[in-house]
XYZ file of C-alpha atoms in Angstrom:
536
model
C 51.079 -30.591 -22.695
C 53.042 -28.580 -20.489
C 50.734 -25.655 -20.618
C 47.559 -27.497 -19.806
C 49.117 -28.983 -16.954
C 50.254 -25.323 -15.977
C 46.884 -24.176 -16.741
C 45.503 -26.798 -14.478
C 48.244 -26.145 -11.661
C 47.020 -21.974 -11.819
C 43.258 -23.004 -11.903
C 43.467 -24.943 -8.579
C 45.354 -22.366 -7.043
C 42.749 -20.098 -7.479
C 39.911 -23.103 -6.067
C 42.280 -23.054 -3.347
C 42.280 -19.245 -2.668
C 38.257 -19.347 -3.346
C 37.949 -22.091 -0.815
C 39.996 -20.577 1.840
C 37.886 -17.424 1.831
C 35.536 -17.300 4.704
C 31.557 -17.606 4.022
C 29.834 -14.679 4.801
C 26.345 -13.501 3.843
C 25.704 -10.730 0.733
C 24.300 -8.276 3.390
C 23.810 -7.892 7.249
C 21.078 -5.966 8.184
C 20.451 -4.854 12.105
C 16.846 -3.440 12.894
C 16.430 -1.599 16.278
C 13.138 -0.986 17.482
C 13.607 2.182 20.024
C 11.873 1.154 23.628
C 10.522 -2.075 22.419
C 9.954 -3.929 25.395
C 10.710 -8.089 25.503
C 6.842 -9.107 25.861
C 5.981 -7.152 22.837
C 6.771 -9.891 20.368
C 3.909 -12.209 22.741
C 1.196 -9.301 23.612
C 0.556 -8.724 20.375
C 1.346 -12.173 19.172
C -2.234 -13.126 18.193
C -3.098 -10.119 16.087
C 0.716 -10.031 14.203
C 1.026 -11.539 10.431
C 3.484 -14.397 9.228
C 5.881 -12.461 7.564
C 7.357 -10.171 10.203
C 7.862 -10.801 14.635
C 6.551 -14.229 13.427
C 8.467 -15.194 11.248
C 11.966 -14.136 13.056
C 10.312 -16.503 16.054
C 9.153 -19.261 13.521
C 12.219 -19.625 10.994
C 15.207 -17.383 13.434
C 16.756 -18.034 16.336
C 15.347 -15.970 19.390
C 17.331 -14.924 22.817
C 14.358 -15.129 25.197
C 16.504 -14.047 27.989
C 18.687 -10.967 26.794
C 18.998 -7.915 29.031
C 20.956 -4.801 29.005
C 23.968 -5.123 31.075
C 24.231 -1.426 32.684
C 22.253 2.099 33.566
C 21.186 3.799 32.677
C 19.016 2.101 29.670
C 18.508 5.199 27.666
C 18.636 5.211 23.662
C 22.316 6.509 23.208
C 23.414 4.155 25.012
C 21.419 1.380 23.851
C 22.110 1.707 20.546
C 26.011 1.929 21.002
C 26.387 -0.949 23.003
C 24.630 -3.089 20.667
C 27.020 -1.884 17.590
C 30.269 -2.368 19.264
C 29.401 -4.786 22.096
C 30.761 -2.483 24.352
C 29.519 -0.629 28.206
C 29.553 3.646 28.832
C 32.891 3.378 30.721
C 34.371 1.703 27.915
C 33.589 3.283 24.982
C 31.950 6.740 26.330
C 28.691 6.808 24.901
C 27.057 7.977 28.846
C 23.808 9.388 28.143
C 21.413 10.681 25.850
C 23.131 14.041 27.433
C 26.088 13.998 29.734
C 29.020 16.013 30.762
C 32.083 16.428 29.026
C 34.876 19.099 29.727
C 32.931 20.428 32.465
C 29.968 21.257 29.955
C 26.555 19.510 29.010
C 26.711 18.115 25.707
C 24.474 15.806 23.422
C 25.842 12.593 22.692
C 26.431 13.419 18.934
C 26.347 16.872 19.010
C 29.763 18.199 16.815
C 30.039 22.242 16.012
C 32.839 21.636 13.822
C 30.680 19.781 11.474
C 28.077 21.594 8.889
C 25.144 20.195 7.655
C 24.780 18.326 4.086
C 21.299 18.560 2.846
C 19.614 20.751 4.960
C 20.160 24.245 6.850
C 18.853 22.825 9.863
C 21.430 22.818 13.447
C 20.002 18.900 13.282
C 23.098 18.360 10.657
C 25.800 19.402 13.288
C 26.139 16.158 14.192
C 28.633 13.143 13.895
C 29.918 9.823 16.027
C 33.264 11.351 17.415
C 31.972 11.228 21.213
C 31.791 7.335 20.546
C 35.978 6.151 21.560
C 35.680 2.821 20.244
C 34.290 0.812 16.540
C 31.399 -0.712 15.547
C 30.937 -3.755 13.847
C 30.120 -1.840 10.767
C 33.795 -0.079 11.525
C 35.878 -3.814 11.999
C 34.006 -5.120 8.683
C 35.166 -2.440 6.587
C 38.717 -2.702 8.084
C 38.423 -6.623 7.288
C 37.200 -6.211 4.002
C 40.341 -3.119 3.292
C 37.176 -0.894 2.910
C 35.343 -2.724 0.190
C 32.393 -3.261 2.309
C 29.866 -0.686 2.582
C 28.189 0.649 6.032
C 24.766 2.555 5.808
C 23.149 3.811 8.637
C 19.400 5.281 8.644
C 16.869 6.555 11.038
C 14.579 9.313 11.980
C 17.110 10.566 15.126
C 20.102 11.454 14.372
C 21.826 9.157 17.555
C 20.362 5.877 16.317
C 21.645 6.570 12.694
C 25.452 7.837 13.641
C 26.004 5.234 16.387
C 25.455 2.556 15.239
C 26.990 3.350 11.885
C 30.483 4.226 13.311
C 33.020 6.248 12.428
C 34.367 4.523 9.375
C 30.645 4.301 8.057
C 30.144 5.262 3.823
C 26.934 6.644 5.611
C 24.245 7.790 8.012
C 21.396 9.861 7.429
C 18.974 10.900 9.660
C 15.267 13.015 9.831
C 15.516 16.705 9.499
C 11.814 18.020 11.088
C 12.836 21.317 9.441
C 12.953 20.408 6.025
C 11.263 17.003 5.968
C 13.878 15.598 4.608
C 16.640 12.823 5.103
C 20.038 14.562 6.018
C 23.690 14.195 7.351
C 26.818 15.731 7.949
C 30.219 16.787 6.827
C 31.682 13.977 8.660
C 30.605 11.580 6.298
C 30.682 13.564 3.097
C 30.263 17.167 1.515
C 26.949 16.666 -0.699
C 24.325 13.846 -0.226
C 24.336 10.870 -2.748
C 21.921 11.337 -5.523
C 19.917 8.374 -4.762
C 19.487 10.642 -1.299
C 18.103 13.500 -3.369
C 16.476 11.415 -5.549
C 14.622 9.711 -2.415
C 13.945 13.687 -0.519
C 12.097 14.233 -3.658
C 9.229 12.167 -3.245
C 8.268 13.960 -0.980
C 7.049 10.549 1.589
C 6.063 12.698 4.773
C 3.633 14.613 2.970
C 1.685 11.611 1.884
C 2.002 9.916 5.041
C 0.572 13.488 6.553
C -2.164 13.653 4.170
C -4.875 10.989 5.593
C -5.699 10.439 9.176
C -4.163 8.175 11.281
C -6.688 5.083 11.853
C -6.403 2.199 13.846
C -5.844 -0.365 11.497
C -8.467 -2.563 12.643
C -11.700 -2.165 14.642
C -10.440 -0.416 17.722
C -13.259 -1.741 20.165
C -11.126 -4.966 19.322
C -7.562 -3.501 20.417
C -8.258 -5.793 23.618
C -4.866 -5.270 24.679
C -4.895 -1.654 25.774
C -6.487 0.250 28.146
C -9.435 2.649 26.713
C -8.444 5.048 24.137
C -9.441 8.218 26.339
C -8.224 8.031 29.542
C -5.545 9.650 32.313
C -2.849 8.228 31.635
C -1.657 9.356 27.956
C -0.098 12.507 26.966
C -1.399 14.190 23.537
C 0.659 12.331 20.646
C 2.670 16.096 21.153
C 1.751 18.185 23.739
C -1.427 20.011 23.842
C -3.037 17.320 21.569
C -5.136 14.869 22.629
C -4.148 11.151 21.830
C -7.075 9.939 20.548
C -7.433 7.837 17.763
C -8.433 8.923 15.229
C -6.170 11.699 14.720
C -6.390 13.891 11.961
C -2.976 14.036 10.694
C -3.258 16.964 7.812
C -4.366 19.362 10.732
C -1.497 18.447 12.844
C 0.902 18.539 10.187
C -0.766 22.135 9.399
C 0.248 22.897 13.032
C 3.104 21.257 13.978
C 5.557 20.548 10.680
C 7.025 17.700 9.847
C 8.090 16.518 13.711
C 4.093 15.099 14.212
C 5.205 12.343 11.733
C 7.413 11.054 14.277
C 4.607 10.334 17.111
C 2.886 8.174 14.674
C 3.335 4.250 13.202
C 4.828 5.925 9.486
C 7.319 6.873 10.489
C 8.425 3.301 10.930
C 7.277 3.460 7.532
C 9.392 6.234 6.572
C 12.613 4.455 7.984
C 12.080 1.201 5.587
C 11.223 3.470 2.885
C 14.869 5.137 3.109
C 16.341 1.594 3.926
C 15.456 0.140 0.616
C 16.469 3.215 -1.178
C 19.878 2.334 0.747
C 20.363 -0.801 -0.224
C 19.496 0.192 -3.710
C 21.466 3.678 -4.637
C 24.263 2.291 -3.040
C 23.766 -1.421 -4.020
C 23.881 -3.129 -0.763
C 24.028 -6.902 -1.027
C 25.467 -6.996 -4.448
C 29.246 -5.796 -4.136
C 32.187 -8.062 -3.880
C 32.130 -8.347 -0.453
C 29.386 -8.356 3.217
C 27.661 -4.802 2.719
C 25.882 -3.908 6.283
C 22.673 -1.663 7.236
C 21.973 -1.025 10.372
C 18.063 0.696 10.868
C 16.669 2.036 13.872
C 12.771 2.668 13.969
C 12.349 5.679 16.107
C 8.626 5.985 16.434
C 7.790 3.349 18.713
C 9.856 5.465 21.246
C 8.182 9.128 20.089
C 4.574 7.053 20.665
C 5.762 5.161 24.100
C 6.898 8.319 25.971
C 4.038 10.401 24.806
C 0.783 7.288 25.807
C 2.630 4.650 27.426
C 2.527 1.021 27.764
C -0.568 0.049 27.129
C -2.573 2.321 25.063
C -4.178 2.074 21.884
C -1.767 3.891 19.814
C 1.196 1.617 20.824
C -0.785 -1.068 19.891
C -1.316 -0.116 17.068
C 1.655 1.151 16.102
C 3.017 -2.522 17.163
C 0.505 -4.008 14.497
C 1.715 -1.624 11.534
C 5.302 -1.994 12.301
C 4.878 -5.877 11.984
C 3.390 -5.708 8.570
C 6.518 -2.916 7.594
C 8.611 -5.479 8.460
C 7.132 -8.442 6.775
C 7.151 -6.218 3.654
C 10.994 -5.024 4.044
C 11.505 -9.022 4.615
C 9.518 -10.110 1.225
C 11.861 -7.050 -0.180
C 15.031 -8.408 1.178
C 13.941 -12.061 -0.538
C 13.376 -10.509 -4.246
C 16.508 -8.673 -4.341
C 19.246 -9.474 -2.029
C 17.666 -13.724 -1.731
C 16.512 -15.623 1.153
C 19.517 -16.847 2.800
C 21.773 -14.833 1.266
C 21.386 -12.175 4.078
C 21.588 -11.684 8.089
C 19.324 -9.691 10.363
C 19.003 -9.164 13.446
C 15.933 -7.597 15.503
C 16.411 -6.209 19.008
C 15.720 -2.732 20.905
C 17.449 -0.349 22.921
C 15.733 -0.289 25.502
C 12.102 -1.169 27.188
C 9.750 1.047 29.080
C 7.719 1.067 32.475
C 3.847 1.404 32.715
C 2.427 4.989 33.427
C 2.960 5.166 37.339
C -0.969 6.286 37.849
C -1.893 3.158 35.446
C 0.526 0.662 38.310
C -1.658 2.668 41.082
C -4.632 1.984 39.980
C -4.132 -1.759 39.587
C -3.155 -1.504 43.638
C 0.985 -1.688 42.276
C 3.260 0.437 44.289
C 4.650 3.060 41.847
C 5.265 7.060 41.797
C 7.003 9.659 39.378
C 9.970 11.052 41.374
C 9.804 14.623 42.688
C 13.663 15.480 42.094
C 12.020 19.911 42.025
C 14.248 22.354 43.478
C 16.753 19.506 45.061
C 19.797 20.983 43.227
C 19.503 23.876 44.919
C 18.511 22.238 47.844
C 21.547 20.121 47.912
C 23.662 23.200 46.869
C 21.838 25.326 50.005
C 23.239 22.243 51.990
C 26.874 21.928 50.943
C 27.508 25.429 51.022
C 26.607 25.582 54.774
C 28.256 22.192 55.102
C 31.826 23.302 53.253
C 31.271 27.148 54.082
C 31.091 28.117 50.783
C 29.175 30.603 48.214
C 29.702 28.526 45.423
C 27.398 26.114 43.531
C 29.137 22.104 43.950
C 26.106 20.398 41.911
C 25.649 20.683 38.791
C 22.811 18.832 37.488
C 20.992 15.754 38.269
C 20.331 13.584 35.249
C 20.671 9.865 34.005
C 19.972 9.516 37.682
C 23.272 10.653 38.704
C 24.192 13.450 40.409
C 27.013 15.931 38.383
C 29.122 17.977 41.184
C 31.398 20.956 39.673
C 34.214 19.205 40.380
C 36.512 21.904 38.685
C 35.570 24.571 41.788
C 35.694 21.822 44.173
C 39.124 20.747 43.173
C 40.095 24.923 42.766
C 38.711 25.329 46.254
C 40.681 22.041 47.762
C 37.361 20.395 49.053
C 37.039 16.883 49.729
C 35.155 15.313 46.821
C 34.432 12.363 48.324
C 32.759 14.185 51.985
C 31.137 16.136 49.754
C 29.609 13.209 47.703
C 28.967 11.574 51.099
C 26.753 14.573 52.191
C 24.645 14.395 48.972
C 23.778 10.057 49.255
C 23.059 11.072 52.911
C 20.110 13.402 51.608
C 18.729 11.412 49.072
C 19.321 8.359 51.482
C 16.063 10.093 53.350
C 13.688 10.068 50.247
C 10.837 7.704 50.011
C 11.394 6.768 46.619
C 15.332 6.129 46.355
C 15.903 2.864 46.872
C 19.777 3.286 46.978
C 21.971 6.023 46.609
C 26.115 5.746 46.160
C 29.584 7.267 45.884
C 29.890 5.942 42.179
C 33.891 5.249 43.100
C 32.843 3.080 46.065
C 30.207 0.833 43.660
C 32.176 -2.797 44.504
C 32.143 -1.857 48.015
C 28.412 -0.902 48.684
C 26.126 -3.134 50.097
C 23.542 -3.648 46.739
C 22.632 -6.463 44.862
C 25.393 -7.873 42.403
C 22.892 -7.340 39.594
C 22.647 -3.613 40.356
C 26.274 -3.620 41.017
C 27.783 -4.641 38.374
C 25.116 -2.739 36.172
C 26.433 0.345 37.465
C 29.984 0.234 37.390
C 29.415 -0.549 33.506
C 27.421 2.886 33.388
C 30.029 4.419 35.095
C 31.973 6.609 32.783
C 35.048 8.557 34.991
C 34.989 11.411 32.517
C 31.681 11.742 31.641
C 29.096 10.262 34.528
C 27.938 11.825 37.350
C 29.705 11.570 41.158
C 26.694 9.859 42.655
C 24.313 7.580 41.576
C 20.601 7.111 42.340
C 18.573 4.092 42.094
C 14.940 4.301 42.280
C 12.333 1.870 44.449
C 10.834 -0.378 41.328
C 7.724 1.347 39.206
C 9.118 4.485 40.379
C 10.758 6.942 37.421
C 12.078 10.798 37.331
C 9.609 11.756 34.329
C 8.548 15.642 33.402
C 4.679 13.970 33.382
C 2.595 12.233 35.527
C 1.864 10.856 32.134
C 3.046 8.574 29.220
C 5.953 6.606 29.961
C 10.066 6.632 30.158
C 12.757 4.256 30.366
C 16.533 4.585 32.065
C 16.481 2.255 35.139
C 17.729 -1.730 36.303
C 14.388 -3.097 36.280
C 13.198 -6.140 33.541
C 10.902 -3.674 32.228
C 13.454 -0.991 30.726
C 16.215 -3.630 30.102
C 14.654 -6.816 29.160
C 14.826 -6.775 25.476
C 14.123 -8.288 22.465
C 16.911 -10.606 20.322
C 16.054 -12.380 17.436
C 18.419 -13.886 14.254
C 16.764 -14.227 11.032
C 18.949 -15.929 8.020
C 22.215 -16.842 6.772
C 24.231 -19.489 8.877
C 20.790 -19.436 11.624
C 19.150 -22.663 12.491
C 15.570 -22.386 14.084
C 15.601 -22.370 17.869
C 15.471 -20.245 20.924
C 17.199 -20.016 24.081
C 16.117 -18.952 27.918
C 19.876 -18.755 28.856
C 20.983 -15.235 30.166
C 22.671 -13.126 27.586
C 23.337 -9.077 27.347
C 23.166 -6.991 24.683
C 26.975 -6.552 24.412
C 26.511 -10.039 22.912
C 25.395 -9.352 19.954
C 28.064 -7.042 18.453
C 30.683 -10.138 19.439
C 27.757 -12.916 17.531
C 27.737 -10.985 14.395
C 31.489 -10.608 14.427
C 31.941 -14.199 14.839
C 29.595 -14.850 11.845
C 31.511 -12.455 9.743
C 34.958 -14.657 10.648
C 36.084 -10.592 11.989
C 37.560 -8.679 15.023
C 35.121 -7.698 17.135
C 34.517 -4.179 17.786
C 38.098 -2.330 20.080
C 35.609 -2.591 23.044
C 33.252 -5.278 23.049
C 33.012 -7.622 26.159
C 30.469 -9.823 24.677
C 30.569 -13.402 24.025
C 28.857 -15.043 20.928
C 25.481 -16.678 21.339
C 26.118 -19.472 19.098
């Protein structure tokens, strides 16, 4: 008698410790679609399926008003801040580029790293310019690393960022080899289910038929014409012109042309479900996470813009890849049994000719030669022979402030002579000493924006804010992205799954929020530098 009643005493114990243990789903997965403006999910609307933006809107929960809470909106960026809820001055992520110890760098650039899987310089990479976690870093530190973190994509940034630093892995698109890759950061010899995956050799069938519109194109009524001014060739020298014959440009180019087209959205949720099932994500004692970035949408928007053809299309594809990777998440992981999230990094602004012609005031900037006119300038001004600016990118202005400080100049006179110049250009709409930010006479919305892109150590002196429709671009055109404006920074941010009830909200929230939602999901610490709040 005594036993059973000890037996019975031992087995509630353990209901006890079962019941105190927080409900969380089997697997989290977070898809980023690179420059995917806000109004995509309702331009194409009409012409997408059930099972993918529709079904997010229909059965999720969708953020109809989230926005990107700094500048500039450029992918690096984008993609950190939504993985650790976090701004550039916090947690250092500044730029696609930006500088660091005096020097230009890429924002996962690492030479003490080697690449696993490939030859190629594109495996010298890893997340160590990123100061802060992710959420993928607080859920394995939750979970005492039982959890596992994947990250995949076709760039390297939008795998290793969001990953983390604590990730099992991230593995990225090598254009040299045609193969996934990483780095020695993560591990000295890729998985086998990796290998196993490089094998099949996926770009080469996607490269071996032409790329088609996928329905009648005189019915791709959203788009301009599919020959016209304002597209660049889907890579340079090409004409983007549907339909493109795909074995020819592979011929020519490599493997890189499978990046300007819709497979390689393909390509990404190929890789993903080998993910989730070499390292069997979704199925482990604990919340595994995945976090996907589709890079193509970005290759295809820079190269014909906003409203061509080709980004429709590519739209139309990626919504039927998605409904498929959702039916696959169903069969093996269970509906309901898993998270996801769907947002972007960023939007885009229509081609600047395109805005023109519809009688919109718009213009590419004309930034040629002003380095050196602005270094002709202070060198007069501060007599002088050496160079004080150093670059002008991310729409900030980089001074040398390692001669200026050697030479005991005043910084901030010499900042004051530079906002004075660009002051007297017709397309800046402001220009600022990025010290004196709270003090400058700019819209709180702009303000506030840039003190969050404001990284001390690794942002520029000055900042530069362009007149609306107006972008520094290396084409008149295509497209880019990096400013304030609703169309680079009004995004996309929809819940699909575990613990989501239907709905949608028009109240304001930031990207930075959704880093701090999934964390309060997960019953976990948020990310070491997240200022978001949970939606819900």
């Amino acid at each position: 008698m005594n036993k059973i009643i000890k037996l019975i005493f031992v087995l509630c114990c353990f209901c006890g410790i079962a019941q105190a243990q927080p409900q969380r789903p089997k697997l989290v997965v977070g898809i980023v679609i690179d420059q995917m403006r806000w109004d995509y999910l309702y331009r194409y609307y009409a012409r997408y399926g059930e099972g993918g933006f529709k079904r997010m809107l229909g059965e999720g929960f969708s953020v109809e008003n989230c926005k990107i809470p700094y500048i500039p909106s450029v992918t690096a960026i984008g993609h950190s801040s939504i993985w650790t809820g976090s701004v550039p001055s916090i947690h250092g992520i500044a730029g696609n580029n930006f500088v660091k110890d005096g020097k230009v760098v890429y924002c996962t650039a690492d030479d003490t790293v080697t690449p696993v899987g490939s030859d190629s310089k594109a495996g010298k990479m890893s997340p160590r310019n990123l100061w802060v976690t992710t959420i993928g870093d607080e859920l394995r530190l939750a979970t005492n690393n039982r959890s596992k973190v994947i990250g995949v994509a076709l760039k390297d940034r939008a795998s290793i960022l969001p990953a983390g630093h604590h990730a099992n892995g991230a593995f990225w698109f090598d254009d040299k080899s045609g193969k996934f890759i990483t780095s020695t950061f993560y591990m000295d010899k890729l998985p086998e289910w990796v290998n196993k995956f490089n094998k099949q050799k996926l770009p080469n069938k996607y490269l071996s038929k032409k790329w088609e519109t996928l329905y009648p194109i005189d019915s791709y009524k959203e788009s301009t014409s599919d020959d016209n001014n304002y597209e660049n060739g889907i890579v340079e020298g090409e004409k983007a012109v549907l339909p493109l014959d795909l074995p020819a440009l592979y011929k020519k180019h490599g493997y890189k042309i499978l990046r300007s087209t819709p497979f390689g959205c393909n390509l990404t949720f190929d890789i993903a479900k080998a993910a989730i099932e070499g390292e069997n994500l979704g199925r482990n004692t604990d919340t595994d996470l995945l976090t996907i970035s589709c890079s193509s949408t970005d290759y295809i928007g820079h190269q014909v813009g906003v409203n061509a053809i080709e980004t429709e299309d590519c739209y139309l594809r990626l919504d039927k890849a998605l409904a498929d990777f959702f039916a696959y998440l169903d069969q093996t992981i269970g509906k309901g049994n898993y998270l996801t999230f769907l947002t972007a990094d960023h939007g885009g602004v229509n081609n600047a000719t395109f805005l023109q012609d519809q009688r919109i005031p718009a213009g590419i900037w004309n930034k040629k030669g002003l380095v050196d006119e602005l270094n002709k300038s202070l060198k007069t001004k501060f007599n002088t022979d050496k160079d004080l600016v150093k670059t002008i990118m991310n729409y900030q202005v980089f001074f040398n402030t390692d001669i200026i400080e050697e030479l005991g100049l005043d910084y901030a006179a010499i900042k004051q002579v530079v906002v004075d110049r660009l002051k007297k250009n017709k397309d800046v709409h402001y220009a600022f000493d990025m010290e004196k930010t709270s003090i400058e006479s700019i819209p709180e919305e702009l303000k506030f924006r840039a003190i969050n892109g404001y990284n001390r150590e690794r942002s520029g002196g000055v900042q530069i804010v362009l007149k609306p429709g107006h972008y520094d671009y290396y084409s008149s055109k295509g497209t880019t992205h990096g400013a304030w404006n609703p169309y680079d920074i009004h995004i996309p941010c929809l819940f699909m799954g575990w613990g989501i009830q239907h709905g949608e909200s028009a109240q304001p929230h930031y990207m930075t929020d959704i880093a701090a939602t999934v964390c309060a999901m997960l019953h976990i610490q948020a990310p070491n530098g997240c200022i978001g709040t949970p939606i819900f």
